[in-house]
Amino acid sequence: MRVDIVSIFPEYFAPLDLSLIGKARANGTLRLAVHDLRSWTHDVHRTVDDTPYGGGPGMVMRPEPWGEALDAFAPAELTPPRLLVPSPAGVPFTQALAHELAAEPHLLFACGRYEGIDQRVLDHAATRMPVTEVSLGDYVLFGGEVAVLVILEAVTRLLPGVLGNAGSLTEESHAHGLLEAPMYTKPATWRGLDVPEVLRSGDHGRIARWRRDEALARTGHRRPDMLTALDPESLDKRDVAA
Ligand SMILES: COC(=O)COc1cccc(COC(=O)c2cn[nH]c2)c1
């Protein structure tokens, strides 16, 4: 997978050289490049923002630099990248969308700052490539950079060969539409607290049932919205693997 990121703070992405994403880059699974939006400005002050039409607080990112930046990554003859713009006004970022993005050959991230990017940038980009404004949640950040780090981590870990134990992809929260059951490891007793006996029973059928029941109870308490989204049929057949 090829990933290009355009931002006025390219240094925000230094952490991407670390850990698993660093490995994915090292073994070629992920080809990532970060670009400074100011490379596409031409004035001496390298201006990227201006006051909003219609008034209101703050500044808006100018269309010209963004237009030239996106031109650089969406040449007509090649398969265009999928443009992702983290935004409080976006569609919810979910594990399902992460899986969808993990199948894309080329992702292009535009990091907004200030009050946002001039809408015409997205409108014009949509004539040349798929554009998705993505929200991580109902809150506002200073800019898209942190959101891109989150999205990239969620997507990269789904790429083949990135996670050592691919089995954990099937087990994790949201993989089955439920939250994950509680996890335990040694010692069997710690500060007077015991690991649930069933997990040490070796009875894998019983363990699977216990994990499903815990997952259902936890989801019901913490995320009832996820339960209503579930197809009730699947709950009975659901086989939360051991
Ligand atoms: C068209 O899109 C834009 O102009 C995006 O512009 C901005 C402006 C400020 C901050 C951000 C970053 O995204 C979030 O704050 C965000 C994402 N998820 N939840 C909160 C983006």
PDB file of C-alpha atoms and ligand atoms in Angstrom, residues 85-88 112-117 122 133-137 139-144 147, ligand 1:
ATOM      1  CA  VAL A  85      -9.746  14.184   5.046  1.00  0.00           C
ATOM      2  CA  PRO A  86     -10.037  13.865   8.835  1.00  0.00           C
ATOM      3  CA  SER A  87     -12.797  16.246   9.895  1.00  0.00           C
ATOM      4  CA  PRO A  88     -15.281  16.779  12.747  1.00  0.00           C
ATOM      5  CA  GLY A 112      -6.798  20.305   7.701  1.00  0.00           C
ATOM      6  CA  ARG A 113      -5.904  22.981  10.223  1.00  0.00           C
ATOM      7  CA  TYR A 114      -7.502  26.207  11.493  1.00  0.00           C
ATOM      8  CA  GLU A 115     -11.254  26.174  10.711  1.00  0.00           C
ATOM      9  CA  GLY A 116     -10.758  23.814   7.812  1.00  0.00           C
ATOM     10  CA  ILE A 117      -9.957  23.626   4.112  1.00  0.00           C
ATOM     11  CA  LEU A 122     -12.774  18.764  -1.842  1.00  0.00           C
ATOM     12  CA  GLU A 133     -14.227  13.156   5.084  1.00  0.00           C
ATOM     13  CA  VAL A 134     -13.684  10.957   8.139  1.00  0.00           C
ATOM     14  CA  SER A 135     -14.532  11.689  11.767  1.00  0.00           C
ATOM     15  CA  LEU A 136     -12.834   9.903  14.675  1.00  0.00           C
ATOM     16  CA  GLY A 137     -15.442  11.159  17.103  1.00  0.00           C
ATOM     17  CA  TYR A 139     -14.790  16.435  19.358  1.00  0.00           C
ATOM     18  CA  VAL A 140     -12.485  18.936  17.662  1.00  0.00           C
ATOM     19  CA  LEU A 141      -8.702  18.664  17.330  1.00  0.00           C
ATOM     20  CA  PHE A 142      -6.241  21.345  16.263  1.00  0.00           C
ATOM     21  CA  GLY A 143      -5.758  19.564  12.953  1.00  0.00           C
ATOM     22  CA  GLY A 144      -5.945  16.335  11.018  1.00  0.00           C
ATOM     23  CA  ALA A 147      -6.377  11.667  13.296  1.00  0.00           C
TER      24      ALA A 147
HETATM   25  C1  LIG B   1     -13.020  19.459   4.885  1.00  0.00           C
HETATM   26  O1  LIG B   1     -12.372  19.040   6.072  1.00  0.00           O
HETATM   27  C2  LIG B   1     -11.633  19.984   6.751  1.00  0.00           C
HETATM   28  O2  LIG B   1     -11.552  21.108   6.356  1.00  0.00           O
HETATM   29  C3  LIG B   1     -10.945  19.490   7.986  1.00  0.00           C
HETATM   30  O3  LIG B   1     -10.476  20.621   8.722  1.00  0.00           O
HETATM   31  C4  LIG B   1     -10.123  20.438  10.032  1.00  0.00           C
HETATM   32  C5  LIG B   1     -10.063  21.532  10.860  1.00  0.00           C
HETATM   33  C6  LIG B   1      -9.688  21.366  12.196  1.00  0.00           C
HETATM   34  C7  LIG B   1      -9.384  20.101  12.691  1.00  0.00           C
HETATM   35  C8  LIG B   1      -9.432  19.007  11.839  1.00  0.00           C
HETATM   36  C9  LIG B   1      -9.049  17.649  12.345  1.00  0.00           C
HETATM   37  O4  LIG B   1     -10.121  16.770  12.492  1.00  0.00           O
HETATM   38  C10 LIG B   1     -10.769  16.783  13.727  1.00  0.00           C
HETATM   39  O5  LIG B   1     -10.680  17.688  14.531  1.00  0.00           O
HETATM   40  C11 LIG B   1     -11.594  15.598  13.985  1.00  0.00           C
HETATM   41  C12 LIG B   1     -11.618  14.450  13.233  1.00  0.00           C
HETATM   42  N1  LIG B   1     -12.495  13.605  13.828  1.00  0.00           N
HETATM   43  N2  LIG B   1     -13.035  14.210  14.900  1.00  0.00           N
HETATM   44  C13 LIG B   1     -12.495  15.430  15.013  1.00  0.00           C
HETATM   45  C14 LIG B   1      -9.796  19.160  10.501  1.00  0.00           C
END
